[in-house]
Short mmCIF file of C-alpha atoms and ligand atoms in Angstrom, two decimals:
data_model
loop_
_atom_site.label_atom_id
_atom_site.label_comp_id
_atom_site.label_asym_id
_atom_site.label_seq_id
_atom_site.Cartn_x
_atom_site.Cartn_y
_atom_site.Cartn_z
CA MET A 272 0.00 0.00 0.00
CA ILE A 273 0.89 3.66 -0.23
CA GLU A 274 1.13 5.68 2.97
CA VAL A 275 1.51 9.46 2.87
CA LYS A 276 2.09 11.28 6.18
CA ASP A 277 2.24 15.02 6.80
CA LEU A 278 3.61 15.64 3.34
CA VAL A 279 4.81 19.16 2.60
CA VAL A 280 5.76 20.10 -0.96
CA VAL A 281 6.80 23.56 -2.06
CA ARG A 282 6.98 24.28 -5.79
CA GLY A 283 8.37 27.64 -6.74
CA ARG A 284 7.01 30.00 -4.10
CA ARG A 285 3.87 28.00 -3.51
CA THR A 286 3.22 25.46 -0.79
CA VAL A 287 1.31 22.98 -2.91
CA LEU A 288 0.83 20.30 -0.26
CA ASP A 289 0.84 21.42 3.36
CA GLY A 290 0.75 18.49 5.75
CA PHE A 291 -1.11 16.08 3.46
CA SER A 292 -1.83 12.56 4.72
CA CYS A 293 -3.63 9.66 3.06
CA SER A 294 -3.32 5.96 2.46
CA VAL A 295 -4.05 3.88 -0.61
CA PRO A 296 -4.89 0.21 0.00
CA THR A 297 -3.32 -2.68 -1.93
CA GLY A 298 -5.35 -4.35 -4.65
CA SER A 299 -7.76 -1.49 -5.14
CA VAL A 300 -8.43 1.39 -7.49
CA THR A 301 -8.17 4.73 -5.71
CA GLY A 302 -9.26 7.82 -7.59
CA LEU A 303 -7.59 11.16 -7.03
CA LEU A 304 -9.98 14.01 -7.80
CA GLY A 305 -9.77 17.73 -7.43
CA PRO A 306 -9.82 21.01 -9.31
CA SER A 307 -7.08 21.86 -11.76
CA GLY A 308 -4.02 23.01 -9.83
CA SER A 309 -5.11 21.36 -6.55
CA GLY A 310 -1.99 19.17 -6.31
CA LYS A 311 -2.92 15.81 -7.87
CA THR A 312 0.13 15.56 -10.13
CA THR A 313 2.36 16.83 -7.31
CA LEU A 314 1.09 14.09 -4.98
CA MET A 315 1.63 11.44 -7.66
CA ARG A 316 5.15 12.69 -8.29
CA ALA A 317 5.85 12.36 -4.56
CA VAL A 318 4.51 8.79 -4.56
CA VAL A 319 6.71 7.86 -7.50
CA GLY A 320 9.68 9.58 -5.85
CA VAL A 321 10.43 12.25 -8.44
CA GLN A 322 9.19 15.19 -6.39
CA LYS A 323 11.42 17.11 -4.00
CA VAL A 324 9.60 17.20 -0.67
CA LYS A 325 10.07 19.58 2.21
CA GLY A 326 8.58 17.49 4.98
CA GLY A 327 6.67 14.35 5.88
CA THR A 328 7.03 10.82 4.55
CA VAL A 329 5.78 8.78 1.62
CA THR A 330 6.04 5.01 1.96
CA VAL A 331 5.28 2.63 -0.89
CA LEU A 332 5.15 -1.14 -0.27
CA GLY A 333 7.05 -0.54 2.96
CA SER A 334 9.93 1.41 1.39
CA ALA A 335 10.54 5.15 1.19
CA ALA A 336 9.21 6.59 -2.11
CA GLY A 337 11.98 6.84 -4.67
CA SER A 338 14.03 3.93 -3.22
CA ALA A 339 15.95 1.90 -5.77
CA GLU A 340 14.03 -1.30 -4.88
CA LEU A 341 10.77 0.36 -5.89
CA ARG A 342 11.83 1.31 -9.39
CA LYS A 343 10.78 -1.97 -10.96
CA LYS A 344 7.60 -2.15 -8.91
CA ILE A 345 5.99 1.13 -9.93
CA GLY A 346 4.46 2.03 -13.26
CA TYR A 347 3.95 5.77 -13.74
CA LEU A 348 1.93 7.37 -16.48
CA THR A 349 2.81 11.06 -16.56
CA GLN A 350 0.15 13.60 -17.44
CA ALA A 351 1.97 14.54 -20.66
CA PRO A 352 2.98 11.47 -22.74
CA SER A 353 6.63 10.65 -22.09
CA ILE A 354 7.81 8.12 -24.63
CA TYR A 355 10.16 8.21 -27.61
CA ALA A 356 8.58 10.12 -30.50
CA ASP A 357 11.15 8.79 -33.00
CA LEU A 358 10.36 5.13 -32.24
CA THR A 359 7.25 3.20 -33.23
CA VAL A 360 4.63 2.23 -30.65
CA ARG A 361 5.87 -1.35 -30.68
CA GLU A 362 9.52 -0.33 -30.35
CA ASN A 363 8.68 1.84 -27.33
CA ALA A 364 6.72 -0.95 -25.63
CA ARG A 365 9.43 -3.55 -26.39
CA TYR A 366 12.12 -1.21 -25.09
CA PHE A 367 10.36 -0.66 -21.75
CA ALA A 368 9.55 -4.39 -21.52
CA ALA A 369 13.24 -5.20 -22.04
CA LEU A 370 14.16 -2.96 -19.10
CA TYR A 371 12.05 -5.28 -16.95
CA GLY A 372 13.48 -8.42 -18.59
CA LEU A 373 10.15 -9.12 -20.29
CA GLU A 374 9.69 -10.49 -23.79
CA ALA A 375 8.73 -8.69 -26.97
CA ALA A 376 5.61 -10.86 -27.28
CA HIS A 377 4.35 -9.52 -23.95
CA ALA A 378 4.99 -5.93 -25.08
CA ASP A 379 3.07 -6.58 -28.31
CA GLN A 380 0.13 -7.93 -26.29
CA VAL A 381 0.04 -4.81 -24.09
CA VAL A 382 0.03 -2.65 -27.24
CA ARG A 383 -3.04 -4.57 -28.41
CA ASP A 384 -4.61 -4.28 -24.94
CA VAL A 385 -4.59 -0.48 -25.15
CA GLY A 386 -6.21 -0.66 -28.58
CA LEU A 387 -3.13 0.15 -30.65
CA GLY A 388 -2.72 -3.14 -32.49
CA ASP A 389 -3.30 -1.44 -35.84
CA ALA A 390 -0.96 1.45 -35.05
CA ALA A 391 1.85 -0.68 -33.59
CA ARG A 392 4.21 0.06 -36.47
CA GLN A 393 3.52 3.78 -36.55
CA LEU A 394 6.01 6.31 -35.24
CA VAL A 395 4.81 7.90 -32.00
CA ALA A 396 5.40 11.31 -33.60
CA ASP A 397 2.72 10.45 -36.18
CA LEU A 398 0.01 9.36 -33.72
CA SER A 399 -3.11 11.28 -32.77
CA GLY A 400 -3.20 12.78 -29.26
CA GLY A 401 -5.39 10.01 -27.86
CA GLN A 402 -3.25 7.33 -29.49
CA ARG A 403 -0.10 8.90 -28.09
CA SER A 404 -1.43 8.83 -24.54
CA ARG A 405 -2.43 5.19 -24.96
CA ALA A 406 1.07 4.39 -26.23
CA SER A 407 2.42 6.06 -23.10
CA LEU A 408 -0.04 4.02 -21.00
CA ALA A 409 1.17 0.80 -22.64
CA CYS A 410 4.71 1.65 -21.53
CA ALA A 411 3.53 2.26 -17.95
CA LEU A 412 1.66 -1.07 -17.88
CA VAL A 413 4.23 -3.21 -19.67
CA GLY A 414 6.46 -3.89 -16.64
CA LYS A 415 3.59 -5.60 -14.74
CA PRO A 416 4.09 -3.19 -11.82
CA GLU A 417 2.75 -3.84 -8.33
CA VAL A 418 1.81 -0.17 -8.05
CA LEU A 419 0.30 1.78 -10.92
CA VAL A 420 0.22 5.56 -10.74
CA LEU A 421 -1.83 6.92 -13.62
CA ASP A 422 -2.16 10.66 -14.16
CA GLU A 423 -5.33 11.25 -16.18
CA PRO A 424 -4.96 8.09 -18.28
CA THR A 425 -8.16 8.46 -20.27
CA VAL A 426 -7.99 12.08 -21.39
CA GLY A 427 -8.87 12.35 -25.07
CA GLN A 428 -10.21 8.80 -25.34
CA ASP A 429 -13.62 7.89 -26.69
CA PRO A 430 -16.22 6.24 -24.41
CA VAL A 431 -15.61 2.72 -25.74
CA LEU A 432 -11.86 2.94 -25.17
CA ARG A 433 -12.34 4.55 -21.77
CA ASP A 434 -14.56 1.69 -20.75
CA GLU A 435 -12.01 -0.87 -21.95
CA LEU A 436 -9.13 0.89 -20.21
CA TRP A 437 -11.07 1.03 -16.96
CA GLY A 438 -11.77 -2.68 -17.35
CA GLN A 439 -8.00 -3.18 -17.42
CA PHE A 440 -7.38 -1.04 -14.35
CA ARG A 441 -10.04 -2.98 -12.46
CA ALA A 442 -8.54 -6.29 -13.62
CA ALA A 443 -5.07 -5.17 -12.49
CA ALA A 444 -6.46 -4.30 -9.04
CA ALA A 445 -8.28 -7.63 -8.85
CA ALA A 446 -4.91 -9.30 -9.49
CA GLY A 447 -3.44 -7.41 -6.51
CA THR A 448 -2.05 -4.26 -8.11
CA THR A 449 -2.46 -1.00 -6.22
CA VAL A 450 -3.86 1.57 -8.64
CA LEU A 451 -3.83 5.31 -7.98
CA VAL A 452 -5.52 7.21 -10.79
CA SER A 453 -6.34 10.88 -11.25
CA SER A 454 -9.32 11.98 -13.27
CA HIS A 455 -11.73 14.82 -13.91
CA VAL A 456 -14.43 12.47 -15.18
CA MET A 457 -17.10 11.55 -12.67
CA ASP A 458 -18.39 8.40 -14.31
CA GLU A 459 -14.83 7.13 -13.97
CA ALA A 460 -14.71 8.18 -10.34
CA ASN A 461 -17.77 6.01 -9.78
CA ARG A 462 -15.69 2.99 -10.82
CA CYS A 463 -13.12 3.51 -8.07
CA ASP A 464 -13.10 1.62 -4.78
CA ARG A 465 -12.11 4.76 -2.94
CA LEU A 466 -11.89 8.44 -3.75
CA LEU A 467 -9.43 11.00 -2.47
CA LEU A 468 -10.83 14.46 -2.98
CA ILE A 469 -8.21 17.16 -2.87
CA ARG A 470 -8.70 20.91 -2.83
CA GLN A 471 -5.88 23.44 -2.69
CA GLY A 472 -3.49 20.78 -1.46
CA ALA A 473 -5.75 19.57 1.35
CA LEU A 474 -7.66 16.30 1.57
CA ILE A 475 -11.37 17.04 1.89
CA ALA A 476 -12.76 13.52 1.43
CA ASP A 477 -11.35 10.00 1.59
CA ASP A 478 -14.15 7.51 1.15
CA THR A 479 -16.04 5.21 -1.20
CA PRO A 480 -17.96 6.90 -4.04
CA ALA A 481 -21.22 5.94 -2.31
CA ALA A 482 -20.13 7.53 0.99
CA VAL A 483 -18.92 10.69 -0.77
CA LYS A 484 -22.34 11.01 -2.41
CA ALA A 485 -24.13 10.33 0.88
CA ALA A 486 -22.01 12.95 2.70
CA ALA A 487 -22.95 15.55 0.10
CA GLY A 488 -26.59 14.49 0.18
CA THR A 489 -26.91 13.66 -3.51
CA ASP A 490 -26.95 10.63 -5.78
CA ASP A 491 -24.93 12.37 -8.43
CA LEU A 492 -21.15 12.32 -8.00
CA ASP A 493 -20.73 15.43 -10.16
CA ALA A 494 -23.07 17.36 -7.86
CA ALA A 495 -21.41 15.87 -4.75
CA PHE A 496 -18.01 16.95 -5.99
CA LEU A 497 -19.20 20.52 -6.66
CA ARG A 498 -20.91 20.71 -3.31
CA LEU A 499 -17.88 19.49 -1.36
CA ILE A 500 -15.48 21.76 -3.24
CA ARG A 501 -17.73 24.82 -2.93
CA ASP A 502 -18.78 24.26 0.69
CA ARG A 503 -15.17 24.05 1.72
CA GLY A 504 -14.43 27.17 -0.32
CA GLU A 505 -17.16 29.05 1.55
CA ASP A 506 -15.90 27.75 4.91
CA ASP A 507 -12.42 28.98 4.06
CA ALA A 508 -13.70 32.36 2.91
CA ALA A 509 -15.72 32.75 6.13
CA LEU A 510 -12.66 31.84 8.19
CA ALA A 511 -10.48 34.30 6.29
CA THR A 512 -13.04 37.09 6.83
CA LYS A 513 -13.24 36.23 10.52
CA GLU A 514 -9.47 36.19 10.89
CA ALA A 515 -9.12 39.48 9.01
CA GLY A 516 -11.63 41.04 11.42
CA GLU A 517 -9.80 39.83 14.54
N1 ATP B 1105 7.27 23.44 -11.52
C1 ATP B 1105 6.45 24.18 -10.81
N2 ATP B 1105 6.82 25.34 -10.24
C2 ATP B 1105 5.99 26.10 -9.51
N3 ATP B 1105 4.71 25.74 -9.28
C3 ATP B 1105 4.27 24.61 -9.82
C4 ATP B 1105 5.10 23.77 -10.62
N4 ATP B 1105 4.36 22.71 -11.01
C5 ATP B 1105 3.15 22.89 -10.50
N5 ATP B 1105 3.08 24.03 -9.79
C6 ATP B 1105 1.90 24.53 -9.07
O1 ATP B 1105 1.52 23.56 -8.12
C7 ATP B 1105 0.10 23.50 -7.99
C8 ATP B 1105 -0.37 22.06 -8.14
O2 ATP B 1105 -0.07 21.61 -9.45
P1 ATP B 1105 -0.43 20.14 -9.92
O3 ATP B 1105 0.21 19.93 -11.24
O4 ATP B 1105 -0.09 19.18 -8.83
O5 ATP B 1105 -2.02 20.25 -10.05
P2 ATP B 1105 -3.08 19.17 -10.59
O6 ATP B 1105 -4.08 18.96 -9.49
O7 ATP B 1105 -2.39 18.00 -11.13
O8 ATP B 1105 -3.83 20.00 -11.76
P3 ATP B 1105 -4.43 19.49 -13.18
O9 ATP B 1105 -5.77 18.90 -12.88
O10 ATP B 1105 -4.54 20.77 -13.96
O11 ATP B 1105 -3.45 18.53 -13.77
C9 ATP B 1105 -0.44 24.46 -9.04
O12 ATP B 1105 -0.79 25.65 -8.41
C10 ATP B 1105 0.71 24.69 -9.98
O13 ATP B 1105 0.66 25.97 -10.54
MG1 MG B 1106 -2.19 17.21 -12.99
#
């Protein structure tokens, strides 16, 4: 599992995460939701161990985030595709598979799994945006990681593909993989076991989708999300006004 305790991250002049704590259970899909700029990518970077942190701890499978022993156990899909544009889809997948000592045939299967069988021989530079992010996803999945950190993996995908990709995330979790996935899409959030709702670097909900909806008093996750984000915003504004008056 992933355990984050009192995490403080400063980026530029901004304290993006200020004493953030959460835990992500093994063998489940945990969704990370929150407004743009709230700190989702920053938290994921800390989990993967590529983010400089100012305080607190991040533990993944019992080791400190970023430890050498974790490198082969974590698959990370960055928000912007990060694969080789001058290689074909298949070459990229086979390259990353080789780093894990896995065979070309396995890489080719993962390329088909993300719906790129027909584009396998195309250069990444020549792919559409949605195809490019799926090629990047294939490279994150190909090492059969124990922990999958996926930053908006379904952006730009059509509903059929999104459904298929979510089927794969669920299957990975059922096989014991810990999946942490960020999204802005509420029907996807409904498919998570747990949701972490983050606003301005603070955790405002950590519960099942059903409990999040119940807490907000609505059956619609979109409405629940808006309510929780806005209510907290009003609380903060009220507090700021009070403090300014004191
Ligand atoms: N390199 C950086 N230097 C300074 N500030 C940064 C840097 N990267 C991100 N930030 C700031 O940190 C905050 C959190 O950014 P982050 O990328 O974690 O947000 P996010 O929740 O992933 O947003 P989105 O949904 O748009 O991807 C933002 O206010 C952003 O402007
Ligand atoms: Mg982001």
